[in-house]
CSV table of C-alpha atoms in Angstrom, one decimal:
chain,number,residue,atom,x,y,z
A,1,MET,CA,0.0,-0.2,0.1
A,2,PHE,CA,2.6,2.7,0.9
A,3,LYS,CA,4.6,1.5,-2.2
A,4,ARG,CA,1.9,2.6,-4.7
A,5,PHE,CA,1.0,5.4,-2.4
A,6,LEU,CA,4.7,6.2,-3.4
A,7,ARG,CA,4.5,5.8,-6.9
A,8,ARG,CA,1.8,8.0,-7.0
A,9,SER,CA,4.3,10.9,-5.6
A,10,THR,CA,6.9,10.2,-8.3
A,11,ALA,CA,4.7,10.1,-11.0
A,12,ALA,CA,2.9,13.6,-9.5
A,13,GLU,CA,6.4,15.3,-9.2
A,14,ALA,CA,6.8,13.7,-12.8
A,15,ALA,CA,4.2,15.2,-14.2
A,16,HIS,CA,5.2,18.7,-12.7
A,17,ASP,CA,8.4,18.6,-14.5
A,18,GLU,CA,7.1,18.2,-17.8
A,19,ARG,CA,5.1,21.1,-17.7
A,20,LEU,CA,6.6,23.2,-15.1
A,21,ALA,CA,9.4,23.3,-11.9
A,22,PRO,CA,7.9,23.7,-8.9
A,23,GLU,CA,9.7,26.8,-8.6
A,24,GLN,CA,8.2,28.4,-11.4
A,25,ILE,CA,4.3,27.5,-10.6
A,26,ILE,CA,5.0,29.3,-7.0
A,27,LYS,CA,5.7,32.1,-9.0
A,28,ARG,CA,2.7,31.6,-10.7
A,29,ILE,CA,0.7,31.2,-7.5
A,30,HIS,CA,2.3,33.9,-5.9
A,31,ASP,CA,0.4,35.8,-8.4
A,32,GLY,CA,-2.6,35.6,-8.1
A,33,ASP,CA,-3.7,32.1,-9.0
A,34,ASP,CA,-5.3,30.2,-5.9
A,35,GLN,CA,-6.8,27.7,-8.1
A,36,LEU,CA,-3.2,25.9,-9.1
A,37,ARG,CA,-2.4,26.3,-5.3
A,38,GLU,CA,-5.2,23.7,-4.5
A,39,LYS,CA,-4.4,21.6,-7.0
A,40,PHE,CA,-0.4,21.9,-6.6
A,41,ILE,CA,-1.6,20.9,-2.7
A,42,SER,CA,-2.8,18.1,-4.0
A,43,ASP,CA,-0.6,16.5,-6.8
A,44,TYR,CA,2.1,16.6,-3.6
A,45,LYS,CA,0.1,15.2,-1.4
A,46,PRO,CA,2.4,11.8,-1.9
A,47,TYR,CA,5.0,14.0,-1.3
A,48,VAL,CA,4.2,15.5,1.6
A,49,ALA,CA,3.3,11.5,3.0
A,50,LYS,CA,6.4,10.5,2.2
A,51,VAL,CA,8.5,13.1,3.6
A,52,THR,CA,6.3,13.0,7.1
A,53,SER,CA,6.4,9.1,7.2
A,54,GLY,CA,10.4,9.4,6.6
A,55,PHE,CA,10.2,11.9,9.8
A,56,CYS,CA,7.9,9.9,11.8
A,57,LYS,CA,9.8,6.6,10.9
A,58,ARG,CA,6.7,4.7,9.8
A,59,PHE,CA,4.1,4.6,7.3
A,60,VAL,CA,1.9,8.0,7.5
A,61,ASP,CA,-2.1,7.4,7.2
A,62,PRO,CA,-2.8,10.6,5.6
A,63,THR,CA,-6.7,9.8,5.9
A,64,ARG,CA,-5.9,10.0,10.1
A,65,ASP,CA,-2.6,10.5,11.2
A,66,ASP,CA,-2.2,14.2,12.7
A,67,GLU,CA,1.0,14.1,11.4
A,68,PHE,CA,0.2,14.3,7.9
A,69,SER,CA,-2.3,17.2,8.5
A,70,VAL,CA,0.2,18.6,10.8
A,71,ALA,CA,3.0,18.7,7.5
A,72,LEU,CA,0.4,19.6,4.8
A,73,THR,CA,-0.8,23.0,6.6
A,74,ALA,CA,3.7,23.4,6.2
A,75,PHE,CA,3.7,22.6,2.8
A,76,ASN,CA,0.8,25.2,2.1
A,77,GLU,CA,2.8,27.6,4.6
A,78,ALA,CA,6.0,26.8,2.4
A,79,ILE,CA,4.6,28.0,-1.0
A,80,THR,CA,3.5,31.2,1.0
A,81,GLN,CA,7.2,32.0,2.1
A,82,PHE,CA,9.2,30.6,-0.7
A,83,SER,CA,10.9,32.9,-2.9
A,84,PRO,CA,11.3,31.6,-6.2
A,85,GLU,CA,14.3,33.8,-7.1
A,86,SER,CA,16.6,32.8,-4.0
A,87,GLY,CA,17.8,30.1,-6.6
A,88,ARG,CA,16.4,27.4,-4.0
A,89,SER,CA,15.2,23.8,-5.0
A,90,PHE,CA,11.1,24.6,-3.6
A,91,LEU,CA,10.8,20.6,-2.4
A,92,SER,CA,14.1,21.2,0.0
A,93,PHE,CA,12.7,24.4,1.2
A,94,ALA,CA,9.2,23.0,2.1
A,95,GLU,CA,10.7,19.7,3.6
A,96,THR,CA,12.3,21.5,6.3
A,97,VAL,CA,9.5,23.7,7.1
A,98,MET,CA,7.6,20.4,7.4
A,99,ARG,CA,10.1,19.1,9.6
A,100,ARG,CA,10.3,22.2,12.3
A,101,ARG,CA,6.4,21.9,12.0
A,102,LEU,CA,6.7,18.3,12.5
A,103,ILE,CA,9.3,18.9,15.6
A,104,ASP,CA,7.0,21.3,16.8
A,105,TYR,CA,3.9,19.4,17.1
A,106,VAL,CA,5.8,17.1,18.7
A,107,ARG,CA,7.0,19.1,21.8
A,108,LYS,CA,3.7,20.3,22.1
A,109,GLU,CA,2.8,16.6,22.9
A,110,GLN,CA,5.3,15.9,25.0
A,111,ARG,CA,3.7,17.9,27.4
A,112,HIS,CA,0.7,15.6,27.9
A,113,LEU,CA,2.5,12.9,28.3
A,114,LYS,CA,3.0,12.7,31.7
A,115,THR,CA,-0.9,11.8,32.4
A,116,VAL,CA,-1.2,9.6,29.9
A,117,PRO,CA,0.0,5.9,29.8
A,118,TYR,CA,2.7,5.0,27.9
A,119,THR,CA,1.4,2.0,26.2
A,120,ALA,CA,-2.1,4.1,25.7
A,121,PHE,CA,0.3,4.8,22.7
A,122,ASP,CA,0.6,1.7,21.4
A,123,GLN,CA,-0.5,0.9,17.8
A,124,GLN,CA,-0.5,-2.2,15.2
A,125,ASP,CA,1.3,-1.9,11.6
A,126,GLU,CA,0.9,-3.4,8.4
A,127,GLU,CA,2.4,-6.9,9.7
A,128,ASP,CA,0.2,-6.8,12.7
A,129,GLN,CA,3.7,-5.6,15.0
A,130,ILE,CA,3.0,-3.4,18.3
A,131,TYR,CA,5.0,0.0,18.3
A,132,ASN,CA,5.0,2.5,20.0
A,133,PRO,CA,5.3,6.1,18.0
A,134,LEU,CA,6.1,7.8,21.7
A,135,ASP,CA,9.5,6.1,21.2
A,136,THR,CA,10.1,7.8,18.1
A,137,LYS,CA,9.1,11.5,19.6
A,138,LEU,CA,11.1,10.5,22.9
A,139,ALA,CA,14.2,9.5,21.1
A,140,MET,CA,13.8,12.8,18.5
A,141,ASN,CA,13.4,15.1,21.5
A,142,ALA,CA,16.5,13.5,22.7
A,143,TYR,CA,18.2,14.0,19.7
A,144,GLN,CA,18.1,17.7,19.6
A,145,LEU,CA,18.4,18.2,23.2
A,146,LYS,CA,21.8,16.6,22.3
A,147,GLN,CA,22.2,18.5,19.2
A,148,ASP,CA,21.5,22.1,21.2
A,149,GLY,CA,24.1,21.2,23.6
A,150,ASP,CA,26.7,20.2,21.0
A,151,ASP,CA,25.6,23.9,19.3
A,152,ARG,CA,25.7,25.4,22.9
A,153,ARG,CA,29.7,24.0,23.4
A,154,LEU,CA,31.0,25.0,19.9
A,155,GLU,CA,29.2,28.6,19.9
A,156,ILE,CA,30.6,29.3,23.6
A,157,GLU,CA,34.3,27.8,22.5
A,158,GLU,CA,34.2,30.1,18.7
A,159,TYR,CA,33.4,33.0,21.2
A,160,SER,CA,35.9,32.2,23.9
A,161,LYS,CA,38.5,32.8,21.0
A,162,GLU,CA,37.5,36.0,20.3
A,163,LEU,CA,37.3,36.7,23.5
A,164,GLN,CA,41.2,36.2,24.0
A,165,GLN,CA,41.9,38.9,21.8
A,166,PHE,CA,40.8,41.3,24.0
A,167,GLN,CA,42.5,39.2,27.7
A,168,ILE,CA,39.0,38.1,28.8
A,169,SER,CA,37.9,35.0,29.7
A,170,PHE,CA,34.5,33.6,29.1
A,171,MET,CA,34.4,32.6,32.9
A,172,GLU,CA,34.6,36.3,34.0
A,173,LEU,CA,31.6,37.3,32.4
A,174,ALA,CA,29.4,36.8,34.9
A,175,GLU,CA,31.3,38.4,37.7
A,176,CYS,CA,31.6,41.4,34.7
A,177,SER,CA,27.8,41.5,34.4
A,178,PRO,CA,25.7,44.4,36.2
A,179,LYS,CA,23.3,43.0,38.6
A,180,HIS,CA,20.2,45.6,38.4
A,181,ALA,CA,18.4,45.5,34.6
A,182,ASP,CA,19.1,49.4,33.9
A,183,SER,CA,22.6,49.2,34.5
A,184,ARG,CA,22.8,46.2,32.5
A,185,LEU,CA,20.7,47.9,30.3
A,186,LEU,CA,22.8,50.7,29.6
A,187,LEU,CA,25.7,49.1,28.7
A,188,GLN,CA,24.4,47.0,26.8
A,189,GLY,CA,23.4,50.3,24.8
A,190,ILE,CA,27.0,51.4,24.5
A,191,ALA,CA,27.8,48.5,23.2
A,192,GLN,CA,25.3,48.0,20.9
A,193,THR,CA,27.0,51.8,19.7
A,194,LEU,CA,30.3,50.2,19.1
A,195,ALA,CA,29.2,47.0,17.4
A,196,GLY,CA,27.1,49.6,15.4
A,197,GLN,CA,29.5,51.9,14.3
A,198,ARG,CA,32.4,50.0,12.0
A,199,GLU,CA,35.5,52.3,12.5
A,200,LEU,CA,34.9,52.3,16.3
A,201,PHE,CA,34.7,48.5,16.0
A,202,ALA,CA,37.7,47.8,13.7
A,203,GLN,CA,39.6,50.2,15.6
A,204,LEU,CA,38.7,48.1,19.1
A,205,TYR,CA,39.7,44.9,16.8
A,206,VAL,CA,42.8,46.9,15.4
A,207,THR,CA,44.2,48.1,18.9
A,208,GLY,CA,42.9,46.0,21.5
A,209,LYS,CA,41.7,48.8,22.9
A,210,LEU,CA,38.2,50.4,24.1
A,211,PRO,CA,37.5,54.0,21.9
A,212,VAL,CA,36.6,55.5,25.6
A,213,LYS,CA,36.2,59.1,24.3
A,214,ASP,CA,34.4,58.3,20.9
A,215,LEU,CA,31.8,56.3,23.3
A,216,THR,CA,31.3,58.5,26.3
A,217,GLU,CA,30.6,61.3,23.9
A,218,LEU,CA,28.0,59.1,21.1
A,219,CYS,CA,26.2,57.7,24.2
A,220,GLY,CA,26.3,60.4,27.0
A,221,VAL,CA,28.0,58.6,29.7
A,222,SER,CA,31.1,59.4,31.5
A,223,ARG,CA,34.2,58.2,31.1
A,224,LYS,CA,34.6,56.2,34.3
A,225,THR,CA,31.3,54.7,33.4
A,226,VAL,CA,33.2,52.8,30.4
A,227,GLU,CA,36.0,52.6,31.3
A,228,ARG,CA,34.9,51.0,35.0
A,229,ASN,CA,32.7,48.0,32.8
A,230,ARG,CA,35.5,47.6,29.7
A,231,LYS,CA,34.7,43.8,29.6
A,232,TYR,CA,31.1,43.8,29.8
A,233,ILE,CA,30.8,46.0,27.0
A,234,ILE,CA,33.3,44.4,24.7
A,235,ALA,CA,32.2,40.9,25.2
A,236,ILE,CA,28.7,42.5,24.5
A,237,SER,CA,29.8,43.9,21.2
A,238,LEU,CA,31.2,41.1,19.8
A,239,ILE,CA,28.2,39.2,20.9
A,240,LEU,CA,26.0,42.1,18.8
A,241,ASN,CA,28.3,41.6,15.9
A,242,GLY,CA,28.3,38.0,15.7
A,243,THR,CA,25.8,35.2,15.6
A,244,TYR,CA,25.3,33.9,19.3
A,245,PRO,CA,22.1,33.2,19.8
A,246,TYR,CA,22.5,30.9,23.2
A,247,LEU,CA,24.9,33.5,24.2
A,248,SER,CA,22.3,36.3,24.2
A,249,ASP,CA,20.1,34.3,26.1
A,250,TYR,CA,23.0,33.5,28.9
A,251,LEU,CA,24.4,37.3,29.2
A,252,ASN,CA,19.9,38.6,29.2
A,253,ILE,CA,21.1,40.6,26.3
A,254,SER,CA,17.9,43.0,26.0
A,255,ILE,CA,16.6,46.0,23.8
A,256,PRO,CA,19.4,48.9,24.9
A,257,MET,CA,17.8,51.7,27.0
A,258,GLN,CA,19.1,55.3,25.8
A,259,GLY,CA,19.1,58.1,28.2
A,260,LYS,CA,21.0,58.8,31.7
A,261,GLU,CA,23.3,56.5,33.2
A,262,ALA,CA,20.9,54.6,35.7
A,263,GLY,CA,22.7,55.1,38.6
A,264,LEU,CA,26.4,53.4,37.6
């Protein structure tokens, strides 16, 4: 049954290739052809089922499995979000969107598992073998946690190397971070100014020294404020000019406030 379903998927994709590439069809849909959108989604339902089954590590029944509905909605979302001028493959983009939405769905379902017996999720496959889709979901969650941990570790390693250029260690950041929220916001505002001024930021990198005079004039703060919080300002400016999402959370980087020195 699943093989027949996949054969229909291949036929649908081939038919589209003979006429228009998916990227060309998306462009027409964006131009306002809603009927073409409906037909495109209908033709690619087997493809959506294929991706969903691969994600779930089991056959997904489009007529009864919620995962298929989640993926189909994501496929429609991908049609809206895709840019035909990007040069990317639409099907690759759509698969990414579907997998992200399926992961979100699994995470939401995870919250309700503590109140439901584990065996309540047992199902039978086409060969009458008992399996539990919960196993797949738990395994995927564990993998995601590990992946986040690996990404966080690599991010810290890269950031630590950057800090070393200014004689700052990663372990010092917690100590030099202001305790009061208003003080922290003010210093983050100074760091944002530094990160946004290309010449000043380049000067920081070349000399290894904070452009104190320029920052006091630009931000309207005292020289003492800048000098006393040198390490924190540099550390935040490096994050703002880099790609460090985990560290932004770790250091509580918020929207910078402007104005007086917040009692520093």
